[in-house]
Amino acid sequence: MISAVRTITAKDLKERLRDKSFFLLGVLTPLVLAFVLDLVMGDLGEGQLEVDIAVVDVDQSEMSGQLQQGILALDGQGGIEVTALETGADPEAAIDADGHDAVIIIPEGFGPSVAGQGGGATQLDLIENPDRPVQAGVAESIADGFVTNIERSRLLAGAGGQLGVETPPVALESSIEVTREWPGGEGLDTGARMLAGMAVMFVFFTVQFGVTTLLSEKETGTLTRLLAAPIPRDAITAAKGTVSFLLGVIATMILMVTGALLMGAEWGSWLGVSVLVGCAVLTAVALMAIVAGIAKTSEGASAAQAIIAVGLAMLGGSWFPVSGEGAMGVLARMTPHYWFINGLEDLTDATTWTVVGGPAAAMVIIAVVAGVPAAILLRGRLRP
């Protein structure tokens, strides 16, 4: 049986590697897509979020001046740019003209309010740029932080006055320090993540070249000659599965190496990468084999496999990161895409390749669950 598997595998593998469609669909297309997506969306993941804030002091009191200086002290921290506007400047006009993400307004009466003479709560006004909601949200958080700090100082001063304890004056200088941290490490950069997503999505197309040939050989009559040969029938399905697995591994490893060389992708340990690639391809072969075992024609199988490949890719986060929470998270975890990409994310910052053990085990479970019915279905196809 081993000799028969080796012979059929060598023949099919040689034919497929000579076929330009293998490199076009398995290597070139995902590589080009990854480059394009990186060019389009690379800025979303590279560097840091830039926030452009303007501040205008309408009150012109000592307190408001101190607060304005405190806000201006944030300039240059963590991608935040702060600009002081002239008193009387129109905030909305400044947003339109200069593209600020938000304008913090220190309103008239702010100083007396902080000193407890205005009778009202301390407040700042914020004009947001509707086209920059994320950056405007950061500006709102900064303004809230200053107001909270002022209110806390006022409460301490009030309590101290009742107890006859002298308290320090209200602090209006910046106590906000902006830093950025990534729990568990930075993970893959945008380009590397895009390439990983495309690689695991297109491996589902690549493995079709192996298992789907069982249907095309049945249509052309070559399967009949194979069944007439003195070889075990299981050797035929084993050979088709082996061809699919090898084609998937070859195409995916070419993509991973190309990404490291041309895009500077840092995958981490290549042993860990190899384990993840092997498990992802094994899962793809099992899932695509189910379709090949159910479909009546090779064209029908290819169409169904394409739909499944794209659907699983979207669900598993090949195109965009998906939430790991709720029903969406449960569905995403049922795809090899989710585990493959998350395994690479963990591997990038890890000191040992063994961190891929969990994602690899999850993909093996999916492969076994899908592989058992796939083997039964494909064996049922071995009829003249």
mmCIF file of C-alpha atoms in Angstrom:
data_model
loop_
_atom_site.group_PDB
_atom_site.id
_atom_site.type_symbol
_atom_site.label_atom_id
_atom_site.label_comp_id
_atom_site.label_asym_id
_atom_site.label_seq_id
_atom_site.Cartn_x
_atom_site.Cartn_y
_atom_site.Cartn_z
ATOM 1 C CA MET A 1 0.000 0.000 0.000
ATOM 2 C CA ILE A 2 2.814 2.388 0.860
ATOM 3 C CA SER A 3 4.386 1.848 -2.552
ATOM 4 C CA ALA A 4 1.063 2.569 -4.273
ATOM 5 C CA VAL A 5 0.527 5.728 -2.206
ATOM 6 C CA ARG A 6 4.047 6.896 -3.029
ATOM 7 C CA THR A 7 3.608 6.252 -6.757
ATOM 8 C CA ILE A 8 0.237 8.005 -7.069
ATOM 9 C CA THR A 9 1.406 10.897 -4.893
ATOM 10 C CA ALA A 10 4.558 11.425 -6.946
ATOM 11 C CA LYS A 11 2.602 11.407 -10.212
ATOM 12 C CA ASP A 12 -0.098 13.846 -9.019
ATOM 13 C CA LEU A 13 2.386 16.106 -7.266
ATOM 14 C CA LYS A 14 4.547 16.322 -10.380
ATOM 15 C CA GLU A 15 1.525 17.260 -12.503
ATOM 16 C CA ARG A 16 0.316 19.897 -10.062
ATOM 17 C CA LEU A 17 3.701 21.541 -9.610
ATOM 18 C CA ARG A 18 3.969 21.834 -13.397
ATOM 19 C CA ASP A 19 0.549 23.482 -13.469
ATOM 20 C CA LYS A 20 0.893 27.279 -13.379
ATOM 21 C CA SER A 21 -2.476 27.595 -11.675
ATOM 22 C CA PHE A 22 -0.955 26.175 -8.487
ATOM 23 C CA PHE A 23 1.533 29.045 -8.183
ATOM 24 C CA LEU A 24 -0.989 31.589 -9.455
ATOM 25 C CA LEU A 25 -3.714 30.650 -6.975
ATOM 26 C CA GLY A 26 -1.619 29.302 -4.140
ATOM 27 C CA VAL A 27 1.262 31.782 -4.043
ATOM 28 C CA LEU A 28 0.968 34.821 -6.305
ATOM 29 C CA THR A 29 -2.656 35.792 -5.600
ATOM 30 C CA PRO A 30 -2.449 35.763 -1.778
ATOM 31 C CA LEU A 31 0.909 37.548 -1.927
ATOM 32 C CA VAL A 32 -0.447 40.341 -4.133
ATOM 33 C CA LEU A 33 -3.584 40.667 -2.004
ATOM 34 C CA ALA A 34 -1.520 40.923 1.157
ATOM 35 C CA PHE A 35 0.622 43.660 -0.400
ATOM 36 C CA VAL A 36 -2.436 45.604 -1.549
ATOM 37 C CA LEU A 37 -4.224 45.309 1.797
ATOM 38 C CA ASP A 38 -1.060 46.349 3.598
ATOM 39 C CA LEU A 39 -0.797 49.438 1.404
ATOM 40 C CA VAL A 40 -4.456 50.330 1.976
ATOM 41 C CA MET A 41 -4.758 49.593 5.685
ATOM 42 C CA GLY A 42 -1.171 49.548 6.885
ATOM 43 C CA ASP A 43 -1.449 52.918 8.604
ATOM 44 C CA LEU A 44 -4.195 51.556 10.873
ATOM 45 C CA GLY A 45 -1.786 49.253 12.586
ATOM 46 C CA GLU A 46 1.553 50.930 12.142
ATOM 47 C CA GLY A 47 2.954 53.438 14.591
ATOM 48 C CA GLN A 48 0.489 55.125 16.863
ATOM 49 C CA LEU A 49 -2.833 56.919 16.772
ATOM 50 C CA GLU A 50 -2.295 60.605 16.044
ATOM 51 C CA VAL A 51 -4.619 62.982 17.929
ATOM 52 C CA ASP A 52 -4.720 66.678 17.047
ATOM 53 C CA ILE A 53 -6.305 68.771 19.803
ATOM 54 C CA ALA A 54 -6.751 72.537 20.029
ATOM 55 C CA VAL A 55 -7.518 74.443 23.218
ATOM 56 C CA VAL A 56 -8.985 77.919 23.561
ATOM 57 C CA ASP A 57 -9.101 79.939 26.790
ATOM 58 C CA VAL A 58 -12.275 82.031 26.758
ATOM 59 C CA ASP A 59 -12.211 82.723 30.493
ATOM 60 C CA GLN A 60 -8.776 84.401 30.526
ATOM 61 C CA SER A 61 -8.448 83.953 34.289
ATOM 62 C CA GLU A 62 -5.432 82.786 36.242
ATOM 63 C CA MET A 63 -7.055 79.384 36.742
ATOM 64 C CA SER A 64 -7.961 78.971 33.090
ATOM 65 C CA GLY A 65 -4.443 80.001 32.061
ATOM 66 C CA GLN A 66 -2.957 77.319 34.300
ATOM 67 C CA LEU A 67 -5.326 74.733 32.861
ATOM 68 C CA GLN A 68 -4.460 75.702 29.313
ATOM 69 C CA GLN A 69 -0.783 75.295 30.089
ATOM 70 C CA GLY A 70 -1.528 71.908 31.642
ATOM 71 C CA ILE A 71 -3.287 70.748 28.482
ATOM 72 C CA LEU A 72 -0.527 72.152 26.280
ATOM 73 C CA ALA A 73 1.975 70.131 28.320
ATOM 74 C CA LEU A 74 0.540 66.998 26.692
ATOM 75 C CA ASP A 75 1.871 68.111 23.324
ATOM 76 C CA GLY A 76 4.176 65.462 21.896
ATOM 77 C CA GLN A 77 3.165 62.683 24.298
ATOM 78 C CA GLY A 78 1.944 59.438 22.773
ATOM 79 C CA GLY A 79 1.093 60.929 19.385
ATOM 80 C CA ILE A 80 -0.929 63.819 20.860
ATOM 81 C CA GLU A 81 -0.538 67.260 19.321
ATOM 82 C CA VAL A 82 -1.966 70.250 21.177
ATOM 83 C CA THR A 83 -2.386 73.735 19.706
ATOM 84 C CA ALA A 84 -3.475 76.895 21.530
ATOM 85 C CA LEU A 85 -6.078 78.986 19.717
ATOM 86 C CA GLU A 86 -6.467 82.733 20.077
ATOM 87 C CA THR A 87 -9.143 83.930 22.451
ATOM 88 C CA GLY A 88 -12.326 84.469 20.514
ATOM 89 C CA ALA A 89 -11.381 81.960 17.819
ATOM 90 C CA ASP A 90 -14.266 80.015 16.338
ATOM 91 C CA PRO A 91 -13.700 76.329 17.303
ATOM 92 C CA GLU A 92 -15.794 74.920 14.458
ATOM 93 C CA ALA A 93 -14.007 77.118 11.930
ATOM 94 C CA ALA A 94 -10.671 75.961 13.364
ATOM 95 C CA ILE A 95 -11.705 72.321 12.903
ATOM 96 C CA ASP A 96 -12.751 72.976 9.310
ATOM 97 C CA ALA A 97 -9.684 75.024 8.465
ATOM 98 C CA ASP A 98 -6.942 73.154 10.318
ATOM 99 C CA GLY A 99 -8.407 69.665 10.632
ATOM 100 C CA HIS A 100 -8.236 69.453 14.415
ATOM 101 C CA ASP A 101 -9.790 66.312 15.886
ATOM 102 C CA ALA A 102 -11.390 68.284 18.717
ATOM 103 C CA VAL A 103 -11.259 71.678 20.390
ATOM 104 C CA ILE A 104 -11.336 71.953 24.185
ATOM 105 C CA ILE A 105 -12.953 75.203 25.285
ATOM 106 C CA ILE A 106 -12.280 76.663 28.714
ATOM 107 C CA PRO A 107 -15.557 78.572 29.078
ATOM 108 C CA GLU A 108 -16.158 81.955 30.606
ATOM 109 C CA GLY A 109 -16.592 81.722 34.371
ATOM 110 C CA PHE A 110 -14.303 78.739 34.676
ATOM 111 C CA GLY A 111 -11.951 80.455 37.173
ATOM 112 C CA PRO A 112 -14.679 81.566 39.625
ATOM 113 C CA SER A 113 -16.270 78.124 39.340
ATOM 114 C CA VAL A 114 -13.039 76.389 40.359
ATOM 115 C CA ALA A 115 -12.614 78.852 43.219
ATOM 116 C CA GLY A 116 -16.135 78.030 44.426
ATOM 117 C CA GLN A 117 -17.509 81.475 43.593
ATOM 118 C CA GLY A 118 -19.668 80.567 40.645
ATOM 119 C CA GLY A 119 -21.963 78.176 42.423
ATOM 120 C CA GLY A 120 -21.861 75.641 39.601
ATOM 121 C CA ALA A 121 -19.949 72.533 38.693
ATOM 122 C CA THR A 122 -16.651 72.870 36.907
ATOM 123 C CA GLN A 123 -16.956 72.042 33.239
ATOM 124 C CA LEU A 124 -15.100 72.234 29.975
ATOM 125 C CA ASP A 125 -16.726 72.390 26.550
ATOM 126 C CA LEU A 126 -15.615 70.130 23.719
ATOM 127 C CA ILE A 127 -16.241 70.547 19.996
ATOM 128 C CA GLU A 128 -15.590 67.262 18.154
ATOM 129 C CA ASN A 129 -14.642 66.665 14.553
ATOM 130 C CA PRO A 130 -17.428 64.341 13.274
ATOM 131 C CA ASP A 131 -15.039 62.770 10.779
ATOM 132 C CA ARG A 132 -12.593 61.707 13.492
ATOM 133 C CA PRO A 133 -14.702 60.010 16.203
ATOM 134 C CA VAL A 134 -11.887 57.872 17.626
ATOM 135 C CA GLN A 135 -9.481 60.784 18.009
ATOM 136 C CA ALA A 136 -12.285 62.971 19.362
ATOM 137 C CA GLY A 137 -12.989 60.296 21.957
ATOM 138 C CA VAL A 138 -9.382 60.504 23.109
ATOM 139 C CA ALA A 139 -9.714 64.284 23.435
ATOM 140 C CA GLU A 140 -12.919 63.855 25.461
ATOM 141 C CA SER A 141 -11.152 61.451 27.802
ATOM 142 C CA ILE A 142 -8.363 63.963 28.339
ATOM 143 C CA ALA A 143 -10.845 66.739 29.122
ATOM 144 C CA ASP A 144 -12.706 64.441 31.515
ATOM 145 C CA GLY A 145 -9.431 63.635 33.227
ATOM 146 C CA PHE A 146 -8.701 67.291 33.907
ATOM 147 C CA VAL A 147 -12.236 67.960 35.169
ATOM 148 C CA THR A 148 -12.109 64.929 37.470
ATOM 149 C CA ASN A 149 -8.778 66.098 38.868
ATOM 150 C CA ILE A 150 -10.153 69.584 39.536
ATOM 151 C CA GLU A 151 -13.312 68.263 41.189
ATOM 152 C CA ARG A 152 -11.277 65.966 43.413
ATOM 153 C CA SER A 153 -9.104 68.885 44.538
ATOM 154 C CA ARG A 154 -12.201 70.983 45.243
ATOM 155 C CA LEU A 155 -13.749 68.238 47.369
ATOM 156 C CA LEU A 156 -10.516 67.854 49.341
ATOM 157 C CA ALA A 157 -10.355 71.600 49.860
ATOM 158 C CA GLY A 158 -13.984 71.687 51.040
ATOM 159 C CA ALA A 159 -13.502 68.804 53.443
ATOM 160 C CA GLY A 160 -10.279 70.303 54.746
ATOM 161 C CA GLY A 161 -11.996 73.632 55.362
ATOM 162 C CA GLN A 162 -14.700 71.976 57.448
ATOM 163 C CA LEU A 163 -12.107 70.152 59.497
ATOM 164 C CA GLY A 164 -9.861 73.197 59.823
ATOM 165 C CA VAL A 165 -7.071 71.552 57.864
ATOM 166 C CA GLU A 166 -5.135 73.554 55.316
ATOM 167 C CA THR A 167 -5.164 71.879 51.915
ATOM 168 C CA PRO A 168 -2.974 72.535 48.876
ATOM 169 C CA PRO A 169 -4.419 74.697 46.087
ATOM 170 C CA VAL A 170 -6.191 73.130 43.148
ATOM 171 C CA ALA A 171 -3.598 71.552 40.835
ATOM 172 C CA LEU A 172 -4.237 72.358 37.184
ATOM 173 C CA GLU A 173 -1.010 71.135 35.716
ATOM 174 C CA SER A 174 -1.058 68.025 33.602
ATOM 175 C CA SER A 175 -1.013 64.830 35.632
ATOM 176 C CA ILE A 176 -1.755 62.716 32.580
ATOM 177 C CA GLU A 177 1.050 60.622 31.156
ATOM 178 C CA VAL A 178 0.251 58.968 27.866
ATOM 179 C CA THR A 179 1.925 55.616 27.262
ATOM 180 C CA ARG A 180 1.069 52.690 24.997
ATOM 181 C CA GLU A 181 1.305 49.057 25.936
ATOM 182 C CA TRP A 182 0.295 45.832 24.186
ATOM 183 C CA PRO A 183 -0.729 43.057 26.606
ATOM 184 C CA GLY A 184 1.138 39.917 25.638
ATOM 185 C CA GLY A 185 3.421 41.793 23.254
ATOM 186 C CA GLU A 186 2.882 43.732 20.058
ATOM 187 C CA GLY A 187 2.177 40.630 17.960
ATOM 188 C CA LEU A 188 2.221 40.726 14.169
ATOM 189 C CA ASP A 189 2.410 44.019 12.329
ATOM 190 C CA THR A 190 -0.327 44.855 9.840
ATOM 191 C CA GLY A 191 1.472 43.531 6.763
ATOM 192 C CA ALA A 192 2.432 40.258 8.413
ATOM 193 C CA ARG A 193 -1.075 39.746 9.728
ATOM 194 C CA MET A 194 -2.573 40.373 6.313
ATOM 195 C CA LEU A 195 -0.211 37.869 4.739
ATOM 196 C CA ALA A 196 -0.961 35.274 7.422
ATOM 197 C CA GLY A 197 -4.688 35.749 6.833
ATOM 198 C CA MET A 198 -4.332 35.402 3.075
ATOM 199 C CA ALA A 199 -2.070 32.365 3.447
ATOM 200 C CA VAL A 200 -4.521 30.426 5.586
ATOM 201 C CA MET A 201 -7.453 31.444 3.384
ATOM 202 C CA PHE A 202 -5.841 30.464 0.078
ATOM 203 C CA VAL A 203 -4.535 27.168 1.426
ATOM 204 C CA PHE A 204 -8.164 26.038 1.211
ATOM 205 C CA PHE A 205 -8.022 26.704 -2.538
ATOM 206 C CA THR A 206 -4.630 25.069 -2.908
ATOM 207 C CA VAL A 207 -5.584 21.768 -1.295
ATOM 208 C CA GLN A 208 -8.452 21.432 -3.767
ATOM 209 C CA PHE A 209 -5.899 20.396 -6.380
ATOM 210 C CA GLY A 210 -5.473 17.121 -4.533
ATOM 211 C CA VAL A 211 -8.807 15.878 -3.188
ATOM 212 C CA THR A 212 -10.941 17.260 -6.012
ATOM 213 C CA THR A 213 -8.952 15.323 -8.647
ATOM 214 C CA LEU A 214 -10.725 12.234 -7.375
ATOM 215 C CA LEU A 215 -13.906 13.606 -8.956
ATOM 216 C CA SER A 216 -12.244 14.759 -12.174
ATOM 217 C CA GLU A 217 -10.553 11.372 -12.574
ATOM 218 C CA LYS A 218 -13.921 9.695 -12.149
ATOM 219 C CA GLU A 219 -15.338 11.962 -14.861
ATOM 220 C CA THR A 220 -12.466 11.244 -17.271
ATOM 221 C CA GLY A 221 -12.410 7.509 -16.575
ATOM 222 C CA THR A 222 -8.898 7.287 -15.129
ATOM 223 C CA LEU A 223 -10.350 6.355 -11.747
ATOM 224 C CA THR A 224 -11.727 3.176 -13.297
ATOM 225 C CA ARG A 225 -8.243 2.168 -14.411
ATOM 226 C CA LEU A 226 -6.880 2.929 -10.928
ATOM 227 C CA LEU A 227 -9.568 0.752 -9.329
ATOM 228 C CA ALA A 228 -8.722 -2.061 -11.734
ATOM 229 C CA ALA A 229 -5.081 -1.964 -10.695
ATOM 230 C CA PRO A 230 -3.885 -4.404 -7.997
ATOM 231 C CA ILE A 231 -3.654 -1.790 -5.258
ATOM 232 C CA PRO A 232 -5.731 -1.212 -2.113
ATOM 233 C CA ARG A 233 -8.528 1.294 -2.642
ATOM 234 C CA ASP A 234 -7.535 3.176 0.480
ATOM 235 C CA ALA A 235 -4.192 3.868 -1.173
ATOM 236 C CA ILE A 236 -5.974 6.101 -3.692
ATOM 237 C CA THR A 237 -7.679 8.305 -1.090
ATOM 238 C CA ALA A 238 -4.525 8.361 1.030
ATOM 239 C CA ALA A 239 -2.502 9.518 -1.982
ATOM 240 C CA LYS A 240 -5.004 12.264 -2.855
ATOM 241 C CA GLY A 241 -4.961 13.496 0.726
ATOM 242 C CA THR A 242 -1.162 13.414 0.805
ATOM 243 C CA VAL A 243 -0.945 15.428 -2.423
ATOM 244 C CA SER A 244 -3.335 18.035 -0.995
ATOM 245 C CA PHE A 245 -1.325 18.253 2.220
ATOM 246 C CA LEU A 246 2.021 18.618 0.453
ATOM 247 C CA LEU A 247 0.719 21.237 -1.977
ATOM 248 C CA GLY A 248 -0.760 23.221 0.900
ATOM 249 C CA VAL A 249 2.444 23.077 2.929
ATOM 250 C CA ILE A 250 4.621 24.053 -0.057
ATOM 251 C CA ALA A 251 2.444 27.036 -1.009
ATOM 252 C CA THR A 252 2.044 28.289 2.560
ATOM 253 C CA MET A 253 5.715 27.971 3.446
ATOM 254 C CA ILE A 254 6.647 29.847 0.253
ATOM 255 C CA LEU A 255 4.316 32.638 1.389
ATOM 256 C CA MET A 256 5.740 32.710 4.905
ATOM 257 C CA VAL A 257 9.346 32.819 3.677
ATOM 258 C CA THR A 258 8.504 35.438 1.035
ATOM 259 C CA GLY A 259 6.781 37.548 3.686
ATOM 260 C CA ALA A 260 9.869 37.410 5.886
ATOM 261 C CA LEU A 261 12.185 38.335 3.016
ATOM 262 C CA LEU A 262 10.146 40.957 1.162
ATOM 263 C CA MET A 263 7.840 42.392 3.833
ATOM 264 C CA GLY A 264 10.102 42.030 6.840
ATOM 265 C CA ALA A 265 7.547 39.879 8.633
ATOM 266 C CA GLU A 266 8.831 38.562 11.945
ATOM 267 C CA TRP A 267 7.104 35.254 12.565
ATOM 268 C CA GLY A 268 9.216 34.023 15.467
ATOM 269 C CA SER A 269 10.529 30.471 15.663
ATOM 270 C CA TRP A 270 10.381 28.724 12.283
ATOM 271 C CA LEU A 271 9.750 25.442 14.075
ATOM 272 C CA GLY A 272 6.602 26.951 15.562
ATOM 273 C CA VAL A 273 5.645 28.368 12.158
ATOM 274 C CA SER A 274 6.074 24.917 10.594
ATOM 275 C CA VAL A 275 3.856 23.311 13.237
ATOM 276 C CA LEU A 276 1.112 25.884 12.704
ATOM 277 C CA VAL A 277 1.328 25.574 8.913
ATOM 278 C CA GLY A 278 1.172 21.787 9.083
ATOM 279 C CA CYS A 279 -1.876 21.814 11.363
ATOM 280 C CA ALA A 280 -3.679 24.485 9.323
ATOM 281 C CA VAL A 281 -3.111 22.579 6.072
ATOM 282 C CA LEU A 282 -4.243 19.324 7.685
ATOM 283 C CA THR A 283 -7.475 20.992 8.754
ATOM 284 C CA ALA A 284 -8.014 22.470 5.296
ATOM 285 C CA VAL A 285 -7.543 19.067 3.668
ATOM 286 C CA ALA A 286 -10.092 17.475 6.002
ATOM 287 C CA LEU A 287 -12.717 20.172 5.444
ATOM 288 C CA MET A 288 -12.275 20.294 1.679
ATOM 289 C CA ALA A 289 -12.354 16.499 1.496
ATOM 290 C CA ILE A 290 -15.855 16.512 2.994
ATOM 291 C CA VAL A 291 -17.020 18.711 0.117
ATOM 292 C CA ALA A 292 -15.261 16.492 -2.425
ATOM 293 C CA GLY A 293 -16.975 13.495 -0.874
ATOM 294 C CA ILE A 294 -20.441 15.047 -1.135
ATOM 295 C CA ALA A 295 -20.290 16.894 -4.491
ATOM 296 C CA LYS A 296 -21.293 15.073 -7.655
ATOM 297 C CA THR A 297 -18.955 16.905 -10.039
ATOM 298 C CA SER A 298 -15.535 18.545 -9.757
ATOM 299 C CA GLU A 299 -17.036 21.906 -10.849
ATOM 300 C CA GLY A 300 -19.679 21.708 -8.139
ATOM 301 C CA ALA A 301 -17.076 20.774 -5.568
ATOM 302 C CA SER A 302 -14.817 23.692 -6.567
ATOM 303 C CA ALA A 303 -17.686 26.176 -6.285
ATOM 304 C CA ALA A 304 -18.750 24.898 -2.868
ATOM 305 C CA GLN A 305 -15.161 24.802 -1.645
ATOM 306 C CA ALA A 306 -14.634 28.430 -2.721
ATOM 307 C CA ILE A 307 -17.703 29.549 -0.784
ATOM 308 C CA ILE A 308 -16.586 27.645 2.297
ATOM 309 C CA ALA A 309 -13.021 28.944 2.020
ATOM 310 C CA VAL A 310 -14.102 32.599 1.856
ATOM 311 C CA GLY A 311 -16.793 32.183 4.516
ATOM 312 C CA LEU A 312 -14.454 30.547 7.000
ATOM 313 C CA ALA A 313 -11.800 33.169 6.263
ATOM 314 C CA MET A 314 -14.167 36.028 7.101
ATOM 315 C CA LEU A 315 -15.419 34.234 10.185
ATOM 316 C CA GLY A 316 -11.932 33.340 11.395
ATOM 317 C CA GLY A 317 -10.436 36.812 10.982
ATOM 318 C CA SER A 318 -8.359 36.458 7.820
ATOM 319 C CA TRP A 319 -9.513 39.829 6.546
ATOM 320 C CA PHE A 320 -10.109 41.717 9.769
ATOM 321 C CA PRO A 321 -9.555 40.832 13.425
ATOM 322 C CA VAL A 322 -12.658 39.338 14.998
ATOM 323 C CA SER A 323 -13.839 39.558 18.571
ATOM 324 C CA GLY A 324 -13.156 36.545 20.713
ATOM 325 C CA GLU A 325 -16.231 37.298 22.832
ATOM 326 C CA GLY A 326 -19.823 36.135 22.566
ATOM 327 C CA ALA A 327 -21.354 34.039 19.802
ATOM 328 C CA MET A 328 -18.976 35.531 17.237
ATOM 329 C CA GLY A 329 -16.026 34.414 19.305
ATOM 330 C CA VAL A 330 -17.398 30.874 19.582
ATOM 331 C CA LEU A 331 -17.881 30.661 15.803
ATOM 332 C CA ALA A 332 -14.432 32.104 15.136
ATOM 333 C CA ARG A 333 -12.842 29.469 17.368
ATOM 334 C CA MET A 334 -14.376 26.767 15.198
ATOM 335 C CA THR A 335 -12.218 27.858 12.251
ATOM 336 C CA PRO A 336 -8.536 27.012 11.719
ATOM 337 C CA HIS A 337 -7.980 30.613 10.575
ATOM 338 C CA TYR A 338 -8.566 31.935 14.077
ATOM 339 C CA TRP A 339 -6.104 29.523 15.662
ATOM 340 C CA PHE A 340 -3.482 29.904 12.941
ATOM 341 C CA ILE A 341 -3.386 33.703 13.169
ATOM 342 C CA ASN A 342 -3.540 33.746 16.963
ATOM 343 C CA GLY A 343 -0.773 31.150 17.103
ATOM 344 C CA LEU A 344 1.424 33.396 14.980
ATOM 345 C CA GLU A 345 0.528 36.404 17.151
ATOM 346 C CA ASP A 346 1.680 34.508 20.240
ATOM 347 C CA LEU A 347 4.769 33.113 18.520
ATOM 348 C CA THR A 348 6.081 36.504 17.424
ATOM 349 C CA ASP A 349 6.853 37.662 20.949
ATOM 350 C CA ALA A 350 7.546 34.253 22.482
ATOM 351 C CA THR A 351 10.925 32.883 23.482
ATOM 352 C CA THR A 352 9.951 29.298 22.709
ATOM 353 C CA TRP A 353 8.043 27.659 19.856
ATOM 354 C CA THR A 354 5.962 25.618 22.316
ATOM 355 C CA VAL A 355 3.519 28.525 22.717
ATOM 356 C CA VAL A 356 1.823 27.287 19.551
ATOM 357 C CA GLY A 357 0.792 24.097 21.348
ATOM 358 C CA GLY A 358 -2.693 25.328 22.190
ATOM 359 C CA PRO A 359 -3.590 26.667 18.710
ATOM 360 C CA ALA A 360 -2.025 23.583 17.078
ATOM 361 C CA ALA A 361 -4.031 21.241 19.298
ATOM 362 C CA ALA A 362 -7.247 23.110 18.481
ATOM 363 C CA MET A 363 -6.588 22.749 14.738
ATOM 364 C CA VAL A 364 -5.787 19.048 15.115
ATOM 365 C CA ILE A 365 -9.122 18.523 16.888
ATOM 366 C CA ILE A 366 -10.942 20.275 14.023
ATOM 367 C CA ALA A 367 -9.008 18.132 11.522
ATOM 368 C CA VAL A 368 -9.939 14.888 13.301
ATOM 369 C CA VAL A 369 -13.606 15.848 13.646
ATOM 370 C CA ALA A 370 -13.781 16.695 9.940
ATOM 371 C CA GLY A 371 -11.343 14.043 8.736
ATOM 372 C CA VAL A 372 -13.253 10.962 9.908
ATOM 373 C CA PRO A 373 -16.442 11.659 7.909
ATOM 374 C CA ALA A 374 -14.312 12.938 5.017
ATOM 375 C CA ALA A 375 -12.474 9.607 4.783
ATOM 376 C CA ILE A 376 -15.754 7.693 4.826
ATOM 377 C CA LEU A 377 -17.291 9.920 2.149
ATOM 378 C CA LEU A 378 -14.242 9.761 -0.139
ATOM 379 C CA ARG A 379 -14.069 5.971 0.181
ATOM 380 C CA GLY A 380 -17.652 5.866 -1.012
ATOM 381 C CA ARG A 381 -16.501 7.657 -4.169
ATOM 382 C CA LEU A 382 -14.216 4.777 -5.133
ATOM 383 C CA ARG A 383 -16.621 3.182 -7.529
ATOM 384 C CA PRO A 384 -16.107 2.780 -11.279
#
